[in-house]
Every structure is written in structure tokens, then in C-alpha cells.
CSV table of N, CA, C and O in Angstrom, one decimal:
chain,number,residue,atom,x,y,z
A,9,GLN,N,-102.6,12.3,-243.1
A,9,GLN,CA,-101.5,11.8,-242.8
A,9,GLN,C,-101.0,12.4,-241.5
A,9,GLN,O,-100.8,13.5,-241.2
A,10,VAL,N,-100.3,11.6,-240.7
A,10,VAL,CA,-99.4,12.0,-239.7
A,10,VAL,C,-98.2,11.6,-239.2
A,10,VAL,O,-98.1,10.1,-239.5
A,11,GLN,N,-97.4,12.1,-239.1
A,11,GLN,CA,-96.2,11.8,-238.7
A,11,GLN,C,-95.7,12.1,-237.1
A,11,GLN,O,-96.0,12.9,-236.5
A,12,LEU,N,-95.2,11.0,-236.9
A,12,LEU,CA,-95.1,10.8,-235.4
A,12,LEU,C,-93.3,10.7,-235.3
A,12,LEU,O,-92.7,9.9,-235.9
A,13,VAL,N,-92.6,11.7,-234.1
A,13,VAL,CA,-91.2,11.6,-233.8
A,13,VAL,C,-91.1,11.6,-232.1
A,13,VAL,O,-91.4,12.4,-231.6
A,14,GLU,N,-90.3,10.3,-231.7
A,14,GLU,CA,-90.3,10.2,-230.5
A,14,GLU,C,-89.0,10.7,-229.9
A,14,GLU,O,-88.2,10.6,-230.7
A,15,SER,N,-88.9,11.1,-228.8
A,15,SER,CA,-87.6,11.4,-228.3
A,15,SER,C,-87.4,11.4,-226.8
A,15,SER,O,-88.7,11.1,-226.2
A,16,GLY,N,-86.4,11.2,-225.8
A,16,GLY,CA,-86.1,11.0,-224.7
A,16,GLY,C,-85.9,9.8,-224.0
A,16,GLY,O,-85.7,9.4,-222.9
A,17,GLY,N,-85.7,8.7,-225.1
A,17,GLY,CA,-85.2,7.2,-224.5
A,17,GLY,C,-83.7,7.6,-224.2
A,17,GLY,O,-83.0,8.8,-224.3
A,18,GLY,N,-82.9,6.5,-223.5
A,18,GLY,CA,-81.8,6.6,-223.3
A,18,GLY,C,-81.3,5.7,-222.1
A,18,GLY,O,-82.2,4.7,-222.0
A,19,LEU,N,-80.2,5.5,-221.7
A,19,LEU,CA,-79.9,4.5,-220.6
A,19,LEU,C,-80.0,5.3,-219.2
A,19,LEU,O,-79.8,6.2,-218.9
A,20,VAL,N,-80.9,4.4,-218.0
A,20,VAL,CA,-81.1,4.8,-216.8
A,20,VAL,C,-81.1,3.7,-215.9
A,20,VAL,O,-80.9,2.6,-216.2
A,21,GLN,N,-80.6,4.2,-214.4
A,21,GLN,CA,-80.3,2.9,-213.5
A,21,GLN,C,-81.8,2.5,-213.3
A,21,GLN,O,-82.5,3.2,-213.0
A,22,PRO,N,-81.8,1.7,-212.7
A,22,PRO,CA,-83.3,0.8,-211.9
A,22,PRO,C,-83.4,2.0,-211.0
A,22,PRO,O,-82.4,2.5,-210.1
A,23,GLY,N,-85.0,2.1,-211.0
A,23,GLY,CA,-85.3,3.1,-209.9
A,23,GLY,C,-85.6,4.6,-210.4
A,23,GLY,O,-86.0,5.4,-209.7
A,24,GLY,N,-84.7,4.6,-211.5
A,24,GLY,CA,-84.7,6.1,-212.3
A,24,GLY,C,-85.8,6.8,-213.0
A,24,GLY,O,-87.2,5.4,-213.0
A,25,SER,N,-85.9,7.5,-213.4
A,25,SER,CA,-87.0,8.2,-214.0
A,25,SER,C,-86.6,8.6,-215.8
A,25,SER,O,-85.2,9.2,-215.8
A,26,LEU,N,-87.6,8.7,-216.7
A,26,LEU,CA,-87.4,8.9,-218.0
A,26,LEU,C,-88.6,9.7,-218.5
A,26,LEU,O,-89.6,9.2,-217.9
A,27,ARG,N,-88.7,10.8,-219.2
A,27,ARG,CA,-90.0,11.1,-219.9
A,27,ARG,C,-89.8,11.3,-221.2
A,27,ARG,O,-88.9,11.7,-222.0
A,28,LEU,N,-90.7,10.3,-222.1
A,28,LEU,CA,-90.6,10.2,-223.5
A,28,LEU,C,-91.4,11.3,-224.2
A,28,LEU,O,-92.8,11.8,-223.6
A,29,SER,N,-91.3,11.7,-225.2
A,29,SER,CA,-92.2,12.8,-225.9
A,29,SER,C,-92.2,12.2,-227.4
A,29,SER,O,-91.5,11.6,-227.8
A,30,CYS,N,-93.3,12.6,-227.8
A,30,CYS,CA,-93.7,12.3,-229.2
A,30,CYS,C,-94.5,13.3,-230.0
A,30,CYS,O,-95.4,13.9,-229.6
A,31,ALA,N,-93.6,14.0,-230.6
A,31,ALA,CA,-94.2,15.1,-231.7
A,31,ALA,C,-95.0,14.8,-232.7
A,31,ALA,O,-94.4,13.8,-233.7
A,32,ALA,N,-96.4,14.9,-232.8
A,32,ALA,CA,-96.9,14.7,-234.0
A,32,ALA,C,-97.2,15.9,-235.2
A,32,ALA,O,-97.5,17.2,-234.7
A,33,SER,N,-97.3,15.5,-236.2
A,33,SER,CA,-97.6,16.4,-237.4
A,33,SER,C,-98.8,16.4,-237.6
A,33,SER,O,-99.8,15.6,-237.4
A,34,GLY,N,-99.4,17.5,-238.3
A,34,GLY,CA,-100.9,17.7,-238.7
A,34,GLY,C,-101.8,18.1,-237.8
A,34,GLY,O,-101.5,18.6,-236.5
A,35,ARG,N,-102.8,19.1,-238.4
A,35,ARG,CA,-103.4,20.0,-237.8
A,35,ARG,C,-104.8,19.4,-236.7
A,35,ARG,O,-105.3,19.9,-236.1
A,36,THR,N,-104.9,18.4,-237.2
A,36,THR,CA,-105.8,17.5,-236.3
A,36,THR,C,-105.4,16.5,-235.0
A,36,THR,O,-106.3,15.9,-234.7
A,37,PHE,N,-104.1,16.7,-234.5
A,37,PHE,CA,-103.7,15.8,-233.5
A,37,PHE,C,-104.8,15.9,-232.4
A,37,PHE,O,-104.7,15.1,-232.1
A,38,SER,N,-105.2,17.3,-232.0
A,38,SER,CA,-106.2,17.0,-230.9
A,38,SER,C,-107.5,16.1,-230.8
A,38,SER,O,-108.1,15.8,-230.0
A,39,THR,N,-107.6,15.7,-232.2
A,39,THR,CA,-108.8,14.6,-232.3
A,39,THR,C,-108.2,12.8,-232.3
A,39,THR,O,-109.3,12.3,-232.3
A,40,TYR,N,-107.1,13.3,-232.3
A,40,TYR,CA,-106.2,11.8,-232.2
A,40,TYR,C,-106.2,11.0,-230.7
A,40,TYR,O,-106.0,11.5,-229.8
A,41,THR,N,-106.5,9.3,-231.3
A,41,THR,CA,-106.0,8.6,-230.0
A,41,THR,C,-104.7,8.4,-230.1
A,41,THR,O,-104.0,8.3,-231.1
A,42,MET,N,-103.8,8.6,-229.1
A,42,MET,CA,-102.4,8.2,-228.6
A,42,MET,C,-102.4,7.5,-227.9
A,42,MET,O,-102.9,7.1,-226.9
A,43,GLY,N,-101.0,6.5,-228.3
A,43,GLY,CA,-100.9,5.4,-227.4
A,43,GLY,C,-99.4,5.3,-227.3
A,43,GLY,O,-98.6,5.7,-228.5
A,44,TRP,N,-98.8,4.4,-226.6
A,44,TRP,CA,-97.3,3.9,-226.3
A,44,TRP,C,-97.3,2.5,-226.4
A,44,TRP,O,-98.2,1.8,-225.5
A,45,PHE,N,-96.5,2.0,-227.1
A,45,PHE,CA,-96.3,0.7,-227.0
A,45,PHE,C,-94.7,0.6,-226.8
A,45,PHE,O,-93.9,1.6,-227.1
A,46,ARG,N,-94.4,-1.0,-226.6
A,46,ARG,CA,-93.0,-1.1,-226.4
A,46,ARG,C,-92.9,-2.4,-226.9
A,46,ARG,O,-93.5,-3.2,-226.7
A,47,GLN,N,-91.4,-2.9,-227.1
A,47,GLN,CA,-90.9,-4.0,-227.6
A,47,GLN,C,-89.4,-4.4,-227.5
A,47,GLN,O,-88.7,-3.7,-227.5
A,48,ALA,N,-89.8,-5.4,-226.4
A,48,ALA,CA,-88.1,-6.1,-226.2
A,48,ALA,C,-87.8,-7.0,-227.3
A,48,ALA,O,-88.0,-7.7,-228.0
A,49,PRO,N,-86.4,-7.3,-227.2
A,49,PRO,CA,-85.7,-8.0,-228.1
A,49,PRO,C,-86.3,-9.6,-227.8
A,49,PRO,O,-86.5,-9.8,-226.6
A,50,GLY,N,-86.4,-10.2,-229.0
A,50,GLY,CA,-87.1,-11.5,-228.9
A,50,GLY,C,-88.7,-11.9,-228.6
A,50,GLY,O,-89.0,-12.6,-228.3
A,51,LYS,N,-89.3,-10.4,-228.5
A,51,LYS,CA,-90.6,-10.5,-227.7
A,51,LYS,C,-91.6,-9.7,-228.6
A,51,LYS,O,-90.7,-8.7,-229.4
A,52,GLU,N,-92.7,-9.7,-228.6
A,52,GLU,CA,-93.9,-9.0,-229.4
A,52,GLU,C,-93.8,-7.6,-228.9
A,52,GLU,O,-93.6,-7.6,-227.6
A,53,ARG,N,-94.6,-7.1,-229.8
A,53,ARG,CA,-94.9,-5.5,-229.3
A,53,ARG,C,-95.9,-5.6,-228.4
A,53,ARG,O,-96.8,-6.5,-228.5
A,54,GLU,N,-96.0,-4.7,-227.2
A,54,GLU,CA,-96.8,-5.0,-226.3
A,54,GLU,C,-97.4,-3.4,-225.8
A,54,GLU,O,-96.9,-2.3,-226.0
A,55,PHE,N,-98.6,-3.2,-225.4
A,55,PHE,CA,-99.3,-2.1,-225.1
A,55,PHE,C,-98.9,-1.3,-223.7
A,55,PHE,O,-98.5,-2.4,-222.9
A,56,VAL,N,-98.6,-0.4,-224.1
A,56,VAL,CA,-98.2,0.4,-222.3
A,56,VAL,C,-99.2,1.4,-222.0
A,56,VAL,O,-99.6,0.9,-220.7
A,57,ALA,N,-99.6,2.2,-223.0
A,57,ALA,CA,-100.7,3.1,-222.4
A,57,ALA,C,-101.2,4.0,-223.5
A,57,ALA,O,-100.9,3.9,-224.5
A,58,ALA,N,-102.3,4.5,-223.3
A,58,ALA,CA,-103.0,5.1,-224.2
A,58,ALA,C,-103.8,6.0,-223.6
A,58,ALA,O,-104.2,6.1,-222.3
A,59,VAL,N,-104.3,7.2,-224.3
A,59,VAL,CA,-105.0,8.3,-224.2
A,59,VAL,C,-106.1,8.8,-224.9
A,59,VAL,O,-105.6,8.9,-226.3
A,60,ARG,N,-107.1,9.0,-224.7
A,60,ARG,CA,-108.2,9.4,-225.7
A,60,ARG,C,-108.0,11.0,-226.2
A,60,ARG,O,-107.2,11.6,-225.6
A,61,TRP,N,-108.5,11.3,-227.2
A,61,TRP,CA,-108.2,12.6,-227.8
A,61,TRP,C,-108.4,14.0,-226.6
A,61,TRP,O,-107.9,15.1,-226.6
A,62,SER,N,-109.6,13.8,-225.9
A,62,SER,CA,-110.0,14.6,-225.0
A,62,SER,C,-109.0,14.8,-223.7
A,62,SER,O,-108.9,15.6,-222.8
A,63,GLY,N,-108.4,13.7,-223.5
A,63,GLY,CA,-107.3,13.6,-222.4
A,63,GLY,C,-108.1,12.9,-221.1
A,63,GLY,O,-107.4,12.7,-220.1
A,64,VAL,N,-109.5,12.8,-221.5
A,64,VAL,CA,-110.3,12.3,-220.0
A,64,VAL,C,-110.1,10.8,-219.6
A,64,VAL,O,-109.9,10.4,-218.5
A,65,ARG,N,-109.9,10.0,-220.4
A,65,ARG,CA,-109.7,8.5,-220.6
A,65,ARG,C,-108.2,8.3,-220.7
A,65,ARG,O,-107.6,8.3,-221.6
A,66,MET,N,-107.7,7.5,-219.6
A,66,MET,CA,-106.2,6.9,-220.1
A,66,MET,C,-106.3,5.5,-219.5
A,66,MET,O,-107.1,5.1,-218.7
A,67,ASP,N,-105.3,4.6,-220.2
A,67,ASP,CA,-105.7,3.3,-220.1
A,67,ASP,C,-104.1,2.6,-219.9
A,67,ASP,O,-103.2,3.4,-220.8
A,68,TYR,N,-103.7,1.6,-219.0
A,68,TYR,CA,-102.3,1.4,-218.8
A,68,TYR,C,-102.3,-0.1,-218.8
A,68,TYR,O,-103.4,-0.7,-218.2
A,69,ALA,N,-101.0,-0.4,-219.2
A,69,ALA,CA,-100.7,-1.9,-219.2
A,69,ALA,C,-100.8,-2.3,-217.5
A,69,ALA,O,-100.0,-1.4,-216.8
A,70,ASP,N,-101.0,-3.7,-217.0
A,70,ASP,CA,-100.9,-3.7,-215.6
A,70,ASP,C,-99.4,-3.5,-215.0
A,70,ASP,O,-99.0,-3.0,-213.9
A,71,SER,N,-98.6,-3.9,-216.1
A,71,SER,CA,-97.0,-3.7,-215.7
A,71,SER,C,-96.4,-2.6,-215.4
A,71,SER,O,-95.4,-2.3,-214.7
A,72,VAL,N,-97.3,-1.4,-215.7
A,72,VAL,CA,-96.8,-0.3,-215.6
A,72,VAL,C,-97.6,0.7,-214.9
A,72,VAL,O,-97.3,2.1,-214.4
A,73,LYS,N,-98.5,0.4,-214.6
A,73,LYS,CA,-99.8,1.1,-213.4
A,73,LYS,C,-99.0,1.6,-212.4
A,73,LYS,O,-98.4,0.6,-211.5
A,74,GLY,N,-99.1,2.9,-212.1
A,74,GLY,CA,-98.6,3.3,-210.7
A,74,GLY,C,-97.3,3.7,-210.8
A,74,GLY,O,-96.7,4.4,-209.9
A,75,ARG,N,-96.6,3.4,-212.0
A,75,ARG,CA,-95.3,4.0,-212.3
A,75,ARG,C,-95.3,4.7,-213.5
A,75,ARG,O,-94.6,5.7,-213.5
A,76,PHE,N,-95.8,4.4,-214.7
A,76,PHE,CA,-95.8,5.4,-215.8
A,76,PHE,C,-97.2,6.2,-215.7
A,76,PHE,O,-98.3,5.7,-215.3
A,77,THR,N,-97.1,7.6,-216.4
A,77,THR,CA,-98.3,8.4,-216.8
A,77,THR,C,-98.1,8.9,-218.0
A,77,THR,O,-97.1,9.5,-218.6
A,78,ILE,N,-99.3,8.8,-218.9
A,78,ILE,CA,-99.8,9.3,-220.2
A,78,ILE,C,-100.2,10.6,-220.0
A,78,ILE,O,-101.0,10.8,-219.2
A,79,SER,N,-99.7,11.7,-220.9
A,79,SER,CA,-100.4,12.9,-220.8
A,79,SER,C,-100.1,13.2,-222.3
A,79,SER,O,-99.7,13.0,-222.9
A,80,ARG,N,-101.1,14.4,-222.5
A,80,ARG,CA,-101.2,15.0,-223.9
A,80,ARG,C,-101.1,16.6,-223.8
A,80,ARG,O,-102.0,17.0,-223.3
A,81,ASP,N,-100.3,17.3,-224.5
A,81,ASP,CA,-100.5,18.5,-225.1
A,81,ASP,C,-100.8,19.2,-226.5
A,81,ASP,O,-100.0,19.3,-227.0
A,82,ASN,N,-102.5,19.3,-226.5
A,82,ASN,CA,-103.0,19.5,-227.7
A,82,ASN,C,-102.4,20.9,-228.5
A,82,ASN,O,-102.4,20.9,-229.6
A,83,ALA,N,-101.9,21.7,-227.5
A,83,ALA,CA,-101.6,22.9,-227.8
A,83,ALA,C,-100.2,22.8,-228.7
A,83,ALA,O,-99.5,23.2,-229.8
A,84,LYS,N,-99.6,21.9,-228.1
A,84,LYS,CA,-98.0,21.6,-228.5
A,84,LYS,C,-97.9,20.4,-229.6
A,84,LYS,O,-96.8,20.0,-230.2
A,85,ASN,N,-99.1,19.7,-229.9
A,85,ASN,CA,-99.0,18.2,-230.7
A,85,ASN,C,-98.2,17.2,-230.2
A,85,ASN,O,-97.6,16.7,-231.0
A,86,THR,N,-98.2,17.2,-228.5
A,86,THR,CA,-97.4,16.4,-228.3
A,86,THR,C,-97.9,15.7,-227.1
A,86,THR,O,-98.5,15.9,-226.6
A,87,VAL,N,-97.6,14.0,-226.9
A,87,VAL,CA,-97.9,13.3,-226.2
A,87,VAL,C,-96.6,12.8,-225.1
A,87,VAL,O,-95.6,12.7,-226.0
A,88,TYR,N,-96.8,12.7,-224.2
A,88,TYR,CA,-95.9,12.4,-223.3
A,88,TYR,C,-95.9,11.0,-222.7
A,88,TYR,O,-97.1,10.8,-222.3
A,89,LEU,N,-95.0,10.4,-222.0
A,89,LEU,CA,-94.9,8.9,-221.3
A,89,LEU,C,-93.9,9.4,-219.7
A,89,LEU,O,-92.9,9.2,-220.2
A,90,GLN,N,-94.4,9.6,-218.9
A,90,GLN,CA,-93.5,9.9,-217.7
A,90,GLN,C,-93.5,8.6,-217.1
A,90,GLN,O,-94.5,7.8,-216.8
A,91,MET,N,-92.0,8.0,-216.9
A,91,MET,CA,-91.6,6.7,-216.6
A,91,MET,C,-90.9,6.9,-215.3
A,91,MET,O,-90.0,7.4,-215.5
A,92,ASN,N,-91.8,6.8,-214.2
A,92,ASN,CA,-90.7,6.1,-212.9
A,92,ASN,C,-90.5,5.4,-212.1
A,92,ASN,O,-91.0,3.9,-212.8
A,93,SER,N,-89.8,5.0,-211.3
A,93,SER,CA,-89.1,3.5,-210.6
A,93,SER,C,-89.2,2.5,-211.9
A,93,SER,O,-89.8,1.6,-211.7
A,94,LEU,N,-88.3,2.8,-212.7
A,94,LEU,CA,-88.0,2.2,-213.8
A,94,LEU,C,-87.2,0.8,-213.4
A,94,LEU,O,-86.4,0.5,-212.3
A,95,LYS,N,-87.5,-0.6,-214.1
A,95,LYS,CA,-87.1,-1.8,-213.4
A,95,LYS,C,-86.6,-2.2,-215.1
A,95,LYS,O,-86.8,-1.6,-216.0
A,96,PRO,N,-85.6,-3.3,-214.7
A,96,PRO,CA,-84.5,-3.7,-215.9
A,96,PRO,C,-85.8,-4.3,-216.9
A,96,PRO,O,-85.5,-4.3,-217.8
A,97,GLU,N,-86.9,-4.7,-216.7
A,97,GLU,CA,-87.9,-5.4,-217.6
A,97,GLU,C,-88.8,-4.0,-218.6
A,97,GLU,O,-89.3,-4.8,-219.4
A,98,ASP,N,-88.4,-3.2,-218.3
A,98,ASP,CA,-88.8,-2.0,-218.8
A,98,ASP,C,-88.4,-1.7,-220.1
A,98,ASP,O,-88.3,-1.1,-220.8
A,99,THR,N,-86.9,-2.2,-219.9
A,99,THR,CA,-85.8,-2.0,-221.4
A,99,THR,C,-86.5,-2.2,-222.6
A,99,THR,O,-86.9,-3.4,-222.8
A,100,ALA,N,-86.7,-1.6,-223.5
A,100,ALA,CA,-87.3,-2.1,-224.7
A,100,ALA,C,-87.2,-0.5,-225.6
A,100,ALA,O,-86.7,0.2,-225.3
A,101,VAL,N,-87.5,-0.7,-227.2
A,101,VAL,CA,-88.0,0.5,-227.9
A,101,VAL,C,-89.4,0.6,-227.6
A,101,VAL,O,-89.9,-0.3,-227.7
A,102,TYR,N,-89.7,1.6,-227.4
A,102,TYR,CA,-90.8,2.1,-227.4
A,102,TYR,C,-91.1,3.4,-228.3
A,102,TYR,O,-90.5,4.1,-229.2
A,103,TYR,N,-92.4,2.9,-228.7
A,103,TYR,CA,-93.3,3.4,-229.8
A,103,TYR,C,-94.4,4.2,-229.5
A,103,TYR,O,-95.2,3.8,-228.6
A,104,CYS,N,-94.5,5.2,-230.2
A,104,CYS,CA,-95.8,6.2,-230.4
A,104,CYS,C,-96.5,5.7,-231.4
A,104,CYS,O,-96.2,5.6,-232.6
A,105,ALA,N,-97.9,6.1,-231.1
A,105,ALA,CA,-98.9,5.4,-232.1
A,105,ALA,C,-100.1,6.2,-232.0
A,105,ALA,O,-100.3,7.0,-231.0
A,106,ALA,N,-100.9,6.8,-233.3
A,106,ALA,CA,-101.9,7.2,-233.3
A,106,ALA,C,-102.9,6.6,-234.3
A,106,ALA,O,-102.7,5.9,-235.0
A,107,ASP,N,-104.2,7.2,-233.8
A,107,ASP,CA,-105.4,6.6,-234.6
A,107,ASP,C,-106.4,7.8,-234.8
A,107,ASP,O,-106.7,8.3,-233.5
A,108,SER,N,-107.2,8.0,-235.8
A,108,SER,CA,-107.9,9.2,-235.8
A,108,SER,C,-109.4,9.0,-235.3
A,108,SER,O,-110.3,9.6,-234.9
A,109,THR,N,-109.6,7.5,-235.4
A,109,THR,CA,-111.1,7.1,-234.7
A,109,THR,C,-111.3,6.2,-233.7
A,109,THR,O,-112.3,5.8,-233.0
A,110,ARG,N,-110.2,5.1,-233.7
A,110,ARG,CA,-110.3,3.7,-233.0
A,110,ARG,C,-109.4,4.1,-231.5
A,110,ARG,O,-108.4,4.9,-231.3
A,111,TYR,N,-110.1,3.4,-230.5
A,111,TYR,CA,-109.3,3.5,-229.2
A,111,TYR,C,-109.1,2.1,-228.2
A,111,TYR,O,-109.8,1.4,-228.4
A,112,GLY,N,-107.9,1.7,-227.7
A,112,GLY,CA,-107.9,0.5,-227.3
A,112,GLY,C,-106.8,-0.1,-227.2
A,112,GLY,O,-105.4,0.8,-227.2
A,113,THR,N,-106.5,-1.1,-226.7
A,113,THR,CA,-104.9,-1.8,-226.5
A,113,THR,C,-103.9,-2.4,-227.3
A,113,THR,O,-103.2,-2.9,-227.2
A,114,SER,N,-105.0,-2.8,-228.3
A,114,SER,CA,-104.4,-3.4,-229.4
A,114,SER,C,-103.6,-2.7,-230.7
A,114,SER,O,-104.1,-1.6,-230.6
A,115,SER,N,-102.3,-3.2,-230.5
A,115,SER,CA,-101.5,-2.3,-231.9
A,115,SER,C,-102.1,-1.9,-233.3
A,115,SER,O,-102.0,-1.2,-233.9
A,116,SER,N,-103.2,-3.2,-233.5
A,116,SER,CA,-103.7,-3.3,-234.9
A,116,SER,C,-105.0,-2.1,-235.0
A,116,SER,O,-105.1,-2.0,-235.9
A,117,LEU,N,-105.1,-1.6,-233.9
A,117,LEU,CA,-105.8,-0.4,-233.9
A,117,LEU,C,-105.6,1.0,-234.2
A,117,LEU,O,-106.0,1.6,-234.6
A,118,TYR,N,-104.1,1.2,-234.2
A,118,TYR,CA,-103.5,2.3,-234.7
A,118,TYR,C,-102.9,2.3,-235.8
A,118,TYR,O,-102.2,1.2,-236.4
A,119,ALA,N,-103.1,3.4,-236.6
A,119,ALA,CA,-103.0,3.3,-238.0
A,119,ALA,C,-101.4,4.2,-238.3
A,119,ALA,O,-100.8,3.9,-239.2
A,120,TYR,N,-101.2,4.8,-237.2
A,120,TYR,CA,-100.0,5.5,-237.7
A,120,TYR,C,-98.6,5.5,-236.5
A,120,TYR,O,-99.2,5.1,-235.2
A,121,TRP,N,-97.6,5.3,-236.7
A,121,TRP,CA,-96.3,4.9,-235.8
A,121,TRP,C,-95.2,5.7,-236.2
A,121,TRP,O,-94.8,6.1,-237.0
A,122,GLY,N,-94.5,5.9,-234.8
A,122,GLY,CA,-93.1,6.7,-235.0
A,122,GLY,C,-92.0,5.6,-235.2
A,122,GLY,O,-92.3,4.4,-235.4
A,123,GLN,N,-91.1,5.9,-235.0
A,123,GLN,CA,-89.6,5.1,-235.4
A,123,GLN,C,-89.2,4.2,-234.2
A,123,GLN,O,-88.5,3.4,-234.5
A,124,GLY,N,-89.8,4.8,-233.0
A,124,GLY,CA,-89.2,4.2,-232.0
A,124,GLY,C,-88.0,5.1,-231.1
A,124,GLY,O,-87.5,5.5,-231.8
A,125,THR,N,-88.1,5.0,-230.1
A,125,THR,CA,-86.9,5.4,-229.1
A,125,THR,C,-86.5,4.2,-228.1
A,125,THR,O,-87.0,3.8,-227.3
A,126,GLN,N,-85.3,4.1,-227.9
A,126,GLN,CA,-84.5,2.8,-227.0
A,126,GLN,C,-84.3,3.2,-225.4
A,126,GLN,O,-84.0,4.5,-225.4
A,127,VAL,N,-85.1,2.4,-225.0
A,127,VAL,CA,-85.1,2.9,-223.3
A,127,VAL,C,-84.4,1.9,-222.6
A,127,VAL,O,-84.8,0.4,-223.1
A,128,THR,N,-83.0,1.7,-222.0
A,128,THR,CA,-82.5,0.7,-221.4
A,128,THR,C,-82.4,1.0,-220.0
A,128,THR,O,-81.8,1.9,-219.5
A,129,VAL,N,-82.5,0.1,-219.3
A,129,VAL,CA,-82.5,0.3,-217.8
A,129,VAL,C,-81.9,-0.8,-217.2
A,129,VAL,O,-81.8,-1.8,-217.2
A,130,SER,N,-80.4,-0.3,-216.8
A,130,SER,CA,-79.3,-1.2,-216.3
A,130,SER,C,-78.7,-0.2,-215.3
A,130,SER,O,-78.0,1.0,-215.3
A,131,SER,N,-78.0,-1.0,-214.5
A,131,SER,CA,-77.1,-0.7,-213.3
A,131,SER,C,-75.3,-0.8,-214.3
A,131,SER,O,-74.4,-0.4,-213.6
């Protein structure tokens, strides 16, 4: 069982930056695939970024490529999402997700989810 707790959300102006953190419980964090998803009001949850357990492979949604960076610190049981050049359309609740064996961009591949953190991009 893995518990995930996100933090770092908030209100930021367009063009600004935020760094989200996701702290995971469990001694096997280093073997888990980690992902970030987001859900805007009235829209379905969508993939943002994912990183394999080794940190070698990372994938991003086209809408965030070049602006967002996913990283992980296995010693701290934490995964991060650095978000730069934020746009109003990035406004959403951001969720951290984990899975012990699978990797991909579909939310159905992830067994564990955090409670979400709100990101609002507005002037």
C-alpha cells in the first residue's frame, strides 16, 4: 500500500512558476512508476507527466513539453513537478499517481492516487 500526499499548489500569475511535490509512504517507492495528472472543472482527468522508477525515462503531454519537468528523489520518497511559463489553461487540480509495475499515460494504469492540489493561473 502506498499513500501519496501532494503539496505546492496555489495561485500564480501567467508566466510564473510553481513546483509541486508528492511525498510517498512505503519502503518500495524507488521501484514505483510515478505520474502527474490534472483535472480542470468540467473536463476529464488528463495525463501530464510520468517517470519510471529509475528516473531514466520520462514522458510528457504535448501541452506541457518544454515547460514542465518531472523528477524524483528516491532517497526522499518524493516526486516533483516543476512548472514554468504557466498559462491560464494549466489551471486544474493536480494529482500524483503511482503504480508498482505499470508505466504509461493512461490514468487506468495507476493504482494509487493522492488527494490533489489546486493550481490556479490567473492575473
